[in-house]
């Protein structure tokens, strides 16, 4: 096959040699380590939400004050499941008269407190009461405490100022409990105090005089007790049906929680009982189940708004920041997640009070306390560096639906959170590590799809209009991600068309990079056509990189067909784009060409050059790949670069028997042009390549 620039005719001195660009157009920012990161980011945020009855039940309210009815205590004895460490809690309460249970909301602390008080106070004929936080304000509250009774109260997250004792608002929690214990001891009563996880709990647990860490019981046991209570008096088949429904895969998927907490298990039991009795359809049951993770996100962020002044609000802001950071970095290295959370904490704090510059606690209050407040766990993980992987201490939510629930609730439900979140994500998008900027870019795209007007101005434009190549790559990734939403795609496509035809080099480059994902234009052929248009002003560096990413995507045959068509195009930029793309396929490692769609057939060959991987995974690509490479070897402008690329390609394959086997089956096809042998000039060049090994 002889090209328009003359098969084996010596190159015209006026023709510039076509050289293969080295690496990505963004100094390697889009390559090593991005594939695994993008795949995990998609997996954690691309979860079908489906309809959910999020407002079906109100959020938890403070415990009601007053005596606990005997009927409620009798019911408690029937369904309560003993928690780990119960015997130690009972002994501590019996010996000291006061016990602080430190743990998360909804974990069953109140039920455990009532069970302890009913057992110990009830043994001496005493009753059980709930108290409000006013008892903490001073000795006057001691008159409410009766001899031999048991009392349950919840320590508020913030201490309201008492009109007669304003200093109590600043009293440390351990001092408050010292005073309360003295009141209780005077009347030989018992008291259990519920303390939410946070700074107060950490201080009390360090002190160790009053507090114990609370671990909830297994959800399966709690669920079964509640189902038995609700359905135990009816036909046995109803209880059996509810138990069977609870373990159905679609119910577990809709719930999206690894281990429902006791409060959630009780709520789930009510839905399952209603379904078993025919009062709730399958569809409505799944809607209720889908509401659990969004409800948890609402509770978390509602808590973070109290208190609303600094420095008192800093612990709550830090907890909110960790949960939001975990929504973006779910499954990533804990060090990356924790650092991102601290950066967001700073943004939240200066938004709340611009005059306040928050510091960081140097030492953790308790190891593992941070992830626990975010309903997360740490464990062994791996981060991909491109050519190698390294072990890391990873962190992830205990439930696959928590990450999108937190991200959506923060963005949709709290408008004033958007500003600090946007600044935070933009800063993360300037981090040169793909493990950071790819996560941030995918999250930015997801949020832009939920409110494109806001996201375009506050997230995308600032990224495009910087000098940072990483941020432009992040902007392209976010735009491609946002275009997954069918109702947003036309806006993204129109924007990229305007940028491609405009005079701004940064915008034009961003458009070229965005089309490399094959999403924004609606199809791979449409994206390839847009790259062909941009190539006229691009010189091939960015457009060939994006065309190469399309080639590594879900439709390689379509891309190769487009490239071979361009070989016959009268416009040199398009011919050059086809040649540069195929030569880069020979020299670029497959794992560096990640996208926003899964391409499982290429994963076994991630360490191979893309051309070799395509030949192994898609043998039908061989004919067009050979045609493109023959053209590159034949045409004068590209012959030198093609020879160099082929030498490296064959040498690399010679070190791997599997690659060598693939290449050995392809090279004869490369030397044959249909039914005719390759022209003499190209044949000589291929022979020279083989002799150079």
XYZ file of C-alpha atoms in Angstrom:
693
model
C 0.000 0.000 0.000
C 1.535 3.287 -1.077
C 0.472 6.515 0.626
C 0.150 9.969 -0.843
C 3.517 10.880 0.541
C 5.283 8.259 -1.558
C 5.822 4.604 -0.474
C 9.557 3.908 -0.744
C 10.332 7.247 -2.290
C 12.817 9.196 -0.167
C 11.231 11.810 2.015
C 10.890 15.287 0.642
C 13.305 17.499 2.618
C 10.373 19.885 3.092
C 8.304 17.234 4.877
C 8.597 17.305 8.654
C 9.244 13.939 10.301
C 6.249 12.665 12.266
C 7.440 11.928 15.795
C 5.522 10.004 18.451
C 4.650 12.199 21.462
C 6.124 10.876 24.690
C 3.704 10.005 27.472
C 0.431 11.809 28.003
C -0.104 15.449 27.039
C -0.307 16.240 30.737
C 3.139 15.148 31.880
C 1.988 11.680 32.929
C -0.862 12.923 35.105
C -3.416 10.735 33.399
C -1.445 7.524 33.319
C 0.090 5.377 36.043
C -2.297 4.368 38.787
C -5.390 5.912 37.254
C -7.009 2.703 36.018
C -7.682 1.095 39.388
C -8.586 4.417 40.985
C -11.157 5.260 38.301
C -12.629 1.772 38.481
C -13.054 1.963 42.275
C -14.450 5.507 42.159
C -17.067 4.401 39.647
C -17.919 1.306 41.654
C -18.543 3.271 44.853
C -20.541 6.140 43.340
C -22.356 4.457 40.426
C -24.988 2.611 42.385
C -28.541 2.518 41.104
C -30.391 4.586 43.674
C -33.947 3.731 42.681
C -37.038 5.142 44.419
C -36.719 5.418 48.183
C -39.210 6.452 50.842
C -36.673 8.681 52.568
C -39.246 10.714 54.492
C -41.254 7.715 55.620
C -40.248 8.228 59.262
C -39.006 11.249 61.228
C -35.445 11.552 62.383
C -34.694 10.497 65.993
C -35.739 12.914 68.714
C -34.330 13.338 72.243
C -35.409 10.705 74.739
C -38.751 11.520 76.426
C -38.528 12.421 80.108
C -40.423 10.715 82.902
C -41.003 7.233 84.325
C -40.620 4.308 81.951
C -43.923 2.377 81.884
C -43.844 -1.135 83.283
C -45.242 -2.427 79.976
C -42.256 -0.997 78.098
C -39.840 -2.695 80.493
C -41.678 -5.991 80.101
C -41.440 -5.665 76.322
C -37.747 -4.839 76.650
C -37.107 -8.043 78.615
C -38.696 -10.041 75.814
C -36.741 -8.649 72.887
C -33.505 -7.289 74.347
C -30.364 -9.068 73.193
C -27.363 -8.861 75.522
C -24.484 -6.862 74.098
C -20.776 -7.725 74.344
C -19.410 -6.620 77.709
C -22.822 -6.516 79.395
C -21.598 -8.233 82.552
C -18.794 -5.698 82.965
C -21.235 -2.815 82.458
C -23.555 -4.246 85.106
C -20.740 -4.653 87.602
C -19.444 -1.119 86.966
C -22.936 0.354 87.447
C -23.576 -1.704 90.595
C -20.232 -0.715 92.105
C -20.090 2.997 91.197
C -23.723 3.954 90.691
C -23.022 5.697 87.372
C -22.103 4.404 83.927
C -21.526 6.362 80.729
C -22.102 4.338 77.547
C -20.109 5.842 74.659
C -21.166 4.937 71.134
C -23.008 5.925 67.981
C -26.679 6.841 67.730
C -28.939 3.967 66.790
C -26.692 1.257 68.202
C -29.022 0.288 71.054
C -27.336 2.167 73.910
C -30.664 3.347 75.343
C -32.098 -0.172 75.383
C -28.973 -1.485 77.053
C -29.140 1.309 79.636
C -32.774 0.529 80.391
C -31.997 -3.198 80.633
C -29.201 -2.538 83.136
C -31.330 -0.204 85.238
C -34.347 -2.518 85.155
C -32.195 -5.424 86.332
C -30.370 -3.621 89.156
C -32.957 -1.089 90.333
C -35.810 -3.507 89.799
C -34.130 -6.027 92.068
C -34.638 -3.627 94.998
C -38.113 -2.494 93.989
C -37.017 0.753 92.384
C -38.450 2.224 89.209
C -36.756 3.398 86.038
C -36.995 6.978 84.728
C -35.656 9.043 81.849
C -34.150 12.405 82.714
C -33.463 15.483 80.637
C -30.036 17.160 80.514
C -31.154 19.781 83.054
C -30.005 17.440 85.830
C -26.455 18.266 84.805
C -26.850 21.941 85.704
C -26.311 21.703 89.436
C -27.296 20.433 92.837
C -30.903 21.650 92.489
C -31.494 18.842 90.033
C -30.688 16.318 92.745
C -34.199 16.711 94.146
C -35.505 14.797 91.110
C -33.563 11.698 92.046
C -35.425 9.227 94.289
C -33.750 6.666 96.485
C -33.204 3.281 94.858
C -34.441 4.314 91.419
C -32.592 3.994 88.113
C -32.176 6.930 85.728
C -31.305 7.184 82.055
C -30.205 10.434 80.417
C -28.384 11.548 77.293
C -25.425 13.906 77.439
C -26.145 16.642 74.864
C -23.593 17.310 72.147
C -23.491 20.919 73.307
C -24.162 22.080 76.854
C -26.870 24.780 76.888
C -26.106 27.737 79.058
C -27.889 27.600 82.408
C -29.347 30.981 83.475
C -28.038 30.671 87.044
C -24.784 28.887 86.180
C -23.469 30.024 82.752
C -20.115 28.471 83.574
C -21.658 24.996 83.156
C -21.658 25.442 79.391
C -17.869 25.167 79.483
C -17.669 22.423 82.118
C -15.730 19.349 80.896
C -17.917 16.235 80.608
C -15.957 14.290 83.213
C -16.591 17.063 85.760
C -20.293 17.030 84.920
C -20.431 13.303 85.548
C -18.487 13.670 88.803
C -21.166 16.054 90.051
C -23.976 13.809 88.814
C -22.436 10.770 90.452
C -22.333 12.588 93.773
C -26.066 13.394 93.513
C -26.869 9.789 92.647
C -24.721 8.383 95.458
C -26.469 10.554 98.069
C -29.763 8.811 97.253
C -28.345 5.342 96.608
C -29.712 5.524 93.069
C -28.289 4.393 89.726
C -27.713 6.372 86.547
C -26.750 5.469 82.976
C -25.599 8.350 80.748
C -25.592 7.998 76.961
C -22.667 9.776 75.304
C -22.461 10.088 71.536
C -19.144 9.308 69.870
C -17.025 12.430 69.643
C -14.740 14.609 71.707
C -16.746 14.201 74.940
C -16.749 10.413 74.600
C -13.039 10.388 73.846
C -12.290 12.428 76.966
C -14.452 10.202 79.163
C -12.941 7.013 77.783
C -9.435 8.330 78.427
C -10.448 9.167 82.009
C -11.840 5.617 82.469
C -13.644 6.422 85.740
C -17.179 6.629 84.382
C -17.262 5.471 80.766
C -17.211 2.265 78.794
C -17.098 1.880 75.027
C -20.318 0.432 73.658
C -20.361 -2.295 71.025
C -23.782 -3.117 69.534
C -25.137 -6.665 69.309
C -25.230 -8.585 66.024
C -27.992 -7.292 63.763
C -29.281 -10.759 62.866
C -30.149 -11.566 66.473
C -31.864 -8.200 67.023
C -33.838 -8.550 63.797
C -35.037 -12.024 64.696
C -36.155 -10.936 68.179
C -38.223 -8.097 66.707
C -39.716 -10.326 64.011
C -40.683 -12.848 66.676
C -42.331 -10.126 68.743
C -44.257 -8.781 65.749
C -45.286 -12.091 64.147
C -44.822 -14.714 66.856
C -48.501 -14.807 67.796
C -49.658 -15.325 64.203
C -49.369 -18.228 61.782
C -45.865 -19.714 61.743
C -45.597 -19.300 57.983
C -45.670 -15.497 58.342
C -42.587 -15.510 60.541
C -40.867 -17.933 58.188
C -41.710 -15.703 55.214
C -40.334 -12.595 56.931
C -37.102 -14.388 57.805
C -36.725 -15.649 54.235
C -37.425 -12.195 52.811
C -34.765 -10.652 55.050
C -32.023 -12.674 53.343
C -33.202 -12.190 49.765
C -30.398 -10.696 47.606
C -32.568 -7.850 46.324
C -33.418 -6.815 49.899
C -29.758 -6.842 50.927
C -28.850 -4.863 47.800
C -31.542 -2.266 48.435
C -30.507 -1.945 52.070
C -26.858 -1.421 51.126
C -25.554 -1.800 54.691
C -23.063 -4.456 55.774
C -24.462 -4.651 59.310
C -27.665 -2.791 60.191
C -27.556 -1.223 63.624
C -30.083 -2.303 66.270
C -32.337 0.685 65.593
C -32.225 -0.076 61.879
C -32.857 -3.768 62.532
C -35.976 -2.870 64.521
C -37.201 -0.610 61.705
C -36.450 -3.270 59.099
C -38.382 -5.821 61.151
C -41.495 -3.623 61.005
C -41.234 -3.396 57.209
C -40.656 -7.139 56.858
C -43.614 -7.912 59.116
C -45.868 -5.597 57.096
C -44.685 -7.279 53.897
C -45.292 -10.771 55.285
C -48.833 -9.772 56.308
C -49.549 -8.420 52.831
C -49.669 -4.762 53.903
C -46.529 -3.872 51.921
C -45.720 -4.857 48.340
C -42.308 -6.027 47.157
C -41.723 -2.685 45.486
C -42.652 -0.661 48.573
C -40.503 -2.891 50.768
C -37.468 -2.206 48.569
C -38.258 1.512 48.628
C -38.191 1.452 52.419
C -34.928 -0.486 52.388
C -33.323 2.055 50.045
C -34.128 4.788 52.545
C -31.814 3.448 55.269
C -28.510 4.808 53.932
C -29.943 8.255 52.982
C -31.526 8.446 56.433
C -28.159 7.781 58.046
C -26.594 10.521 55.900
C -29.338 12.966 56.907
C -28.806 12.210 60.595
C -25.048 12.666 60.325
C -25.203 16.013 58.558
C -28.019 17.284 60.754
C -25.854 16.547 63.801
C -22.934 18.426 62.244
C -24.871 21.695 62.332
C -24.877 21.741 66.138
C -23.211 23.750 67.593
C -22.812 26.456 64.965
C -19.992 28.567 66.368
C -16.268 27.967 66.608
C -14.320 26.488 68.278
C -17.193 24.455 69.775
C -18.289 23.317 66.306
C -14.879 22.028 65.247
C -15.332 18.385 66.387
C -18.669 18.178 64.551
C -17.161 19.752 61.433
C -14.258 17.330 61.551
C -16.655 14.371 61.769
C -18.704 15.697 58.835
C -15.554 16.284 56.792
C -14.369 12.722 57.394
C -17.698 11.296 56.256
C -17.734 13.422 53.084
C -14.077 12.631 52.344
C -14.827 8.950 52.802
C -17.695 9.271 50.309
C -15.121 10.401 47.721
C -12.232 8.126 48.775
C -14.195 5.045 49.882
C -11.877 2.023 49.713
C -8.771 4.159 49.290
C -5.712 4.492 51.506
C -6.594 5.806 54.956
C -3.758 8.325 54.798
C -5.239 9.897 51.641
C -8.739 9.926 53.111
C -7.636 11.409 56.438
C -5.601 14.156 54.762
C -8.489 15.009 52.449
C -10.785 15.171 55.483
C -8.476 17.616 57.256
C -8.374 19.846 54.166
C -12.174 19.856 54.056
C -12.359 20.565 57.791
C -10.349 23.725 57.196
C -12.669 24.800 54.361
C -15.757 24.200 56.506
C -14.314 26.060 59.480
C -13.288 29.176 57.556
C -16.705 29.181 55.873
C -18.418 29.132 59.263
C -16.083 31.780 60.698
C -13.636 33.432 58.249
C -11.711 34.940 61.167
C -10.965 31.551 62.710
C -7.956 29.551 61.504
C -8.450 25.984 62.752
C -5.502 23.858 63.717
C -5.186 20.091 63.712
C -5.010 17.759 66.688
C -1.554 16.232 66.528
C -2.480 13.017 68.303
C -5.599 10.927 67.770
C -7.887 10.720 70.782
C -8.277 6.958 70.372
C -6.937 4.707 67.602
C -9.746 3.896 65.190
C -12.144 6.426 66.716
C -12.335 8.476 63.499
C -13.449 5.678 61.150
C -15.899 4.421 63.771
C -17.734 7.771 63.811
C -18.096 7.460 60.036
C -19.390 3.892 60.233
C -16.204 2.738 58.543
C -13.478 0.188 59.121
C -9.820 -0.059 58.211
C -8.111 -3.068 56.703
C -5.528 -4.253 54.218
C -5.746 -2.732 50.758
C -3.716 -2.134 47.606
C -3.004 1.030 45.620
C -2.006 0.776 41.975
C 1.062 2.750 40.874
C 0.815 1.725 37.237
C 3.864 -0.479 36.908
C 3.465 -1.925 40.404
C 1.094 -2.088 43.351
C 1.810 -1.301 46.996
C 0.010 -2.446 50.153
C -1.834 0.250 52.103
C -4.032 0.573 55.142
C -7.378 1.165 53.447
C -10.653 2.497 54.844
C -14.198 1.956 53.620
C -17.797 2.439 54.659
C -19.615 -0.539 56.147
C -22.230 -0.406 53.437
C -22.042 0.193 49.687
C -24.897 2.725 49.660
C -23.392 5.029 52.288
C -20.879 6.750 49.980
C -23.400 8.059 47.409
C -25.927 8.789 50.163
C -23.495 11.048 52.031
C -22.257 12.800 48.879
C -25.782 13.452 47.580
C -27.127 14.613 50.942
C -24.233 17.030 51.432
C -24.652 18.485 47.925
C -28.443 18.466 47.620
C -29.527 19.091 51.191
C -27.072 21.733 52.444
C -26.525 24.544 49.964
C -23.886 26.320 52.030
C -21.805 23.152 51.987
C -21.356 23.481 48.237
C -18.865 26.337 48.327
C -16.336 24.644 50.632
C -16.873 21.299 48.894
C -16.228 22.864 45.462
C -13.025 24.568 46.641
C -11.913 21.336 48.270
C -12.523 19.212 45.184
C -10.739 21.730 42.944
C -7.694 21.629 45.220
C -7.679 17.828 45.198
C -7.847 17.930 41.396
C -4.446 19.629 41.405
C -2.775 16.755 43.239
C -0.386 14.973 40.822
C -1.269 11.546 42.250
C -4.000 9.823 40.227
C -5.101 8.153 43.460
C -6.252 11.628 44.549
C -7.209 13.693 41.504
C -9.082 10.903 39.710
C -11.290 10.307 42.760
C -11.959 14.036 43.086
C -12.676 14.431 39.364
C -15.164 11.555 39.269
C -16.936 12.958 42.337
C -16.997 16.423 40.745
C -18.583 14.955 37.619
C -21.221 13.126 39.636
C -22.115 16.355 41.457
C -22.180 18.380 38.232
C -24.705 15.932 36.834
C -26.969 16.676 39.814
C -26.791 20.455 39.294
C -25.035 21.344 36.069
C -25.605 25.108 36.291
C -23.829 25.311 39.644
C -21.188 22.716 38.904
C -20.217 24.262 35.564
C -19.399 27.627 37.146
C -18.029 26.527 40.518
C -16.275 23.265 39.626
C -15.503 22.993 35.917
C -14.568 26.462 34.670
C -12.021 27.156 37.445
C -10.297 23.857 36.608
C -10.108 24.605 32.891
C -8.851 28.149 33.321
C -5.728 27.321 35.294
C -2.199 26.587 34.142
C -2.271 23.197 35.857
C -2.264 20.305 33.354
C -3.591 18.001 36.064
C -6.587 20.229 36.685
C -7.415 20.359 32.977
C -7.281 16.578 32.835
C -9.525 16.502 35.911
C -11.952 18.921 34.237
C -12.113 16.664 31.174
C -12.741 13.640 33.393
C -15.477 15.456 35.323
C -17.177 16.578 32.100
C -17.128 13.047 30.722
C -18.468 11.708 33.995
C -21.255 14.299 34.090
C -22.266 13.408 30.533
C -23.327 9.933 31.693
C -26.594 11.631 32.697
C -28.740 11.670 29.557
C -30.337 15.010 30.440
C -26.946 16.664 30.973
C -25.109 15.165 27.977
C -26.429 17.640 25.359
C -25.168 20.554 27.465
C -21.724 18.982 27.833
C -21.576 18.109 24.136
C -22.473 21.654 23.140
C -19.912 23.116 25.513
C -17.140 20.919 24.130
C -18.092 21.802 20.554
C -17.786 25.499 21.381
C -14.424 24.946 23.038
C -13.155 22.831 20.130
C -13.952 25.600 17.660
C -12.753 28.444 19.879
C -9.397 30.179 20.145
C -8.605 29.276 23.760
C -5.929 26.581 23.742
C -6.757 25.340 27.241
C -10.434 24.910 26.443
C -9.630 23.183 23.143
C -7.249 20.778 24.882
C -9.827 20.042 27.578
C -12.397 19.259 24.882
C -9.970 16.856 23.206
C -9.228 15.138 26.508
C -12.909 14.831 27.388
C -13.687 13.136 24.058
C -11.071 10.514 24.877
C -13.620 8.913 27.215
C -16.177 8.415 24.408
C -19.098 9.656 26.503
C -19.659 13.369 25.948
C -20.642 13.216 22.260
C -23.064 10.358 22.838
C -21.096 7.648 21.019
C -17.546 6.554 20.236
C -17.806 7.418 16.494
C -19.071 10.907 17.376
C -16.206 11.445 19.811
C -13.680 10.239 17.216
C -15.138 12.638 14.650
C -14.766 15.528 17.102
C -11.125 14.574 17.659
C -10.605 14.647 13.901
C -11.863 18.232 13.809
C -9.706 19.323 16.749
C -6.606 17.704 15.178
C -6.384 20.523 12.634
C -5.364 22.939 15.402
C -3.831 20.459 17.826
C -0.868 19.008 15.961
C -1.820 15.536 17.129
C -0.354 15.427 20.618
C -3.557 15.610 22.655
C -5.941 14.288 20.014
C -3.826 11.189 19.325
C -3.694 10.495 23.058
C -7.488 10.723 23.286
C -7.960 8.619 20.151
C -5.644 6.071 21.754
C -7.840 6.012 24.862
C -10.853 5.391 22.650
C -8.948 2.526 21.053
C -8.421 1.044 24.529
C -12.142 1.342 25.259
C -15.241 -0.664 24.553
C -15.311 -0.333 20.736
C -11.792 -0.862 19.335
C -13.086 -2.129 15.971
C -15.059 1.090 15.495
C -12.024 3.216 16.285
C -9.753 1.243 13.951
C -12.312 1.579 11.167
C -12.312 5.338 11.661
C -8.523 5.528 11.702
C -8.117 3.505 8.486
C -10.730 5.715 6.844
C -8.635 8.750 7.755
C -5.629 7.258 5.926
C -7.444 8.122 2.692
C -8.519 11.583 3.878
C -7.106 14.492 1.893
C -6.579 16.491 5.083
C -3.111 15.843 6.448
C -4.031 16.469 10.154
C -6.451 13.542 10.025
C -3.940 11.263 8.312
C -1.333 12.264 10.867
C -3.791 11.608 13.684
C -4.391 8.066 12.394
C -0.652 7.375 12.106
C 0.233 8.850 15.505
C -2.557 6.907 17.193
C -1.455 3.529 15.827
C 2.211 4.200 16.612
C 1.309 5.198 20.166
C -0.652 1.947 20.438
C 2.609 0.095 19.824
C 4.522 2.032 22.481
C 1.947 2.721 25.251
C 1.162 0.383 28.099
C -2.509 -0.612 28.238
C -2.965 0.177 31.934
C -2.049 3.810 31.229
C -5.079 4.194 28.969
C -7.868 3.818 31.494
C -11.323 5.188 30.853
C -14.682 5.574 32.564
C -16.115 2.317 31.249
C -15.203 -1.233 32.113
C -13.128 -3.120 29.516
C -12.637 -6.497 31.236
C -11.266 -8.201 28.110
C -8.108 -6.058 28.270
C -7.431 -6.523 31.997
C -5.343 -9.726 31.571
C -3.035 -7.768 29.283
C -2.795 -4.521 31.275
C 1.020 -4.617 31.343
C 1.305 -5.133 27.567
C 1.470 -2.462 24.872
C -2.051 -1.662 23.706
C -1.451 -3.038 20.191
C -0.418 -6.429 21.593
C -3.325 -6.437 24.038
C -5.794 -5.732 21.232
C -4.394 -8.543 19.099
C -4.772 -10.953 22.033
C -8.226 -9.813 23.193
C -9.718 -8.905 19.787
C -8.126 -11.012 17.024
C -10.526 -9.442 14.542
C -8.635 -6.158 14.889
C -5.508 -7.614 13.274
C -6.349 -6.726 9.643
C -6.965 -3.019 10.221
C -4.093 -2.755 12.687
C -1.784 -4.243 10.072
C -3.069 -1.807 7.440
C -2.365 1.158 9.696
C 1.117 -0.037 10.611
C 1.986 -0.751 6.970
C 0.983 2.798 6.114
C 3.164 4.135 8.913
C 6.130 2.090 7.664
C 5.535 3.120 4.067
C 4.858 6.816 4.244
C 7.957 8.958 4.249
C 7.004 11.258 7.140
C 6.249 8.417 9.524
C 8.667 5.702 8.380
C 11.460 6.564 10.805
C 9.169 6.790 13.822
C 7.422 3.568 12.771
C 10.722 1.669 12.505
C 11.773 2.850 15.958
C 8.397 1.904 17.408
C 8.434 -1.519 15.791
C 11.924 -2.274 17.069
C 10.846 -1.467 20.631
C 7.626 -3.414 20.229
C 9.336 -6.594 19.063
C 12.120 -6.316 21.634
C 9.583 -5.966 24.416
C 7.674 -8.998 23.167
C 10.876 -11.033 23.006
C 11.086 -10.849 26.823
C 7.626 -12.423 27.281
C 6.674 -15.713 25.655
C 2.967 -14.854 25.553
C 3.532 -11.512 23.885
C 6.014 -13.061 21.480
C 3.463 -15.696 20.473
C 0.869 -13.000 19.718
C 3.343 -10.939 17.733
C 4.669 -13.928 15.805
C 1.181 -14.591 14.510
C 0.736 -10.949 13.510
C 4.008 -10.073 11.734
C 3.323 -12.241 8.643
C 0.032 -10.376 8.237
C 1.926 -7.107 8.491
C 4.207 -8.192 5.622
C 1.265 -9.103 3.360
C -1.003 -6.462 1.786
C -4.191 -8.440 1.052
C -3.456 -10.879 -1.788
C -0.397 -8.919 -2.789
C 2.932 -8.837 -0.992
C 3.965 -5.610 0.694
C 5.728 -3.133 -1.586
C 9.506 -3.414 -1.684
C 10.238 -0.368 0.417
C 8.019 -1.428 3.312
C 9.320 -4.998 3.133
C 12.871 -3.717 3.372
C 11.990 -1.660 6.422
C 10.350 -4.610 8.201
C 13.388 -6.758 7.430
C 15.628 -4.001 8.803
C 13.547 -3.948 11.969
C 13.952 -7.692 12.467
C 17.661 -7.531 11.720
C 18.071 -4.776 14.291
C 17.005 -7.112 17.117
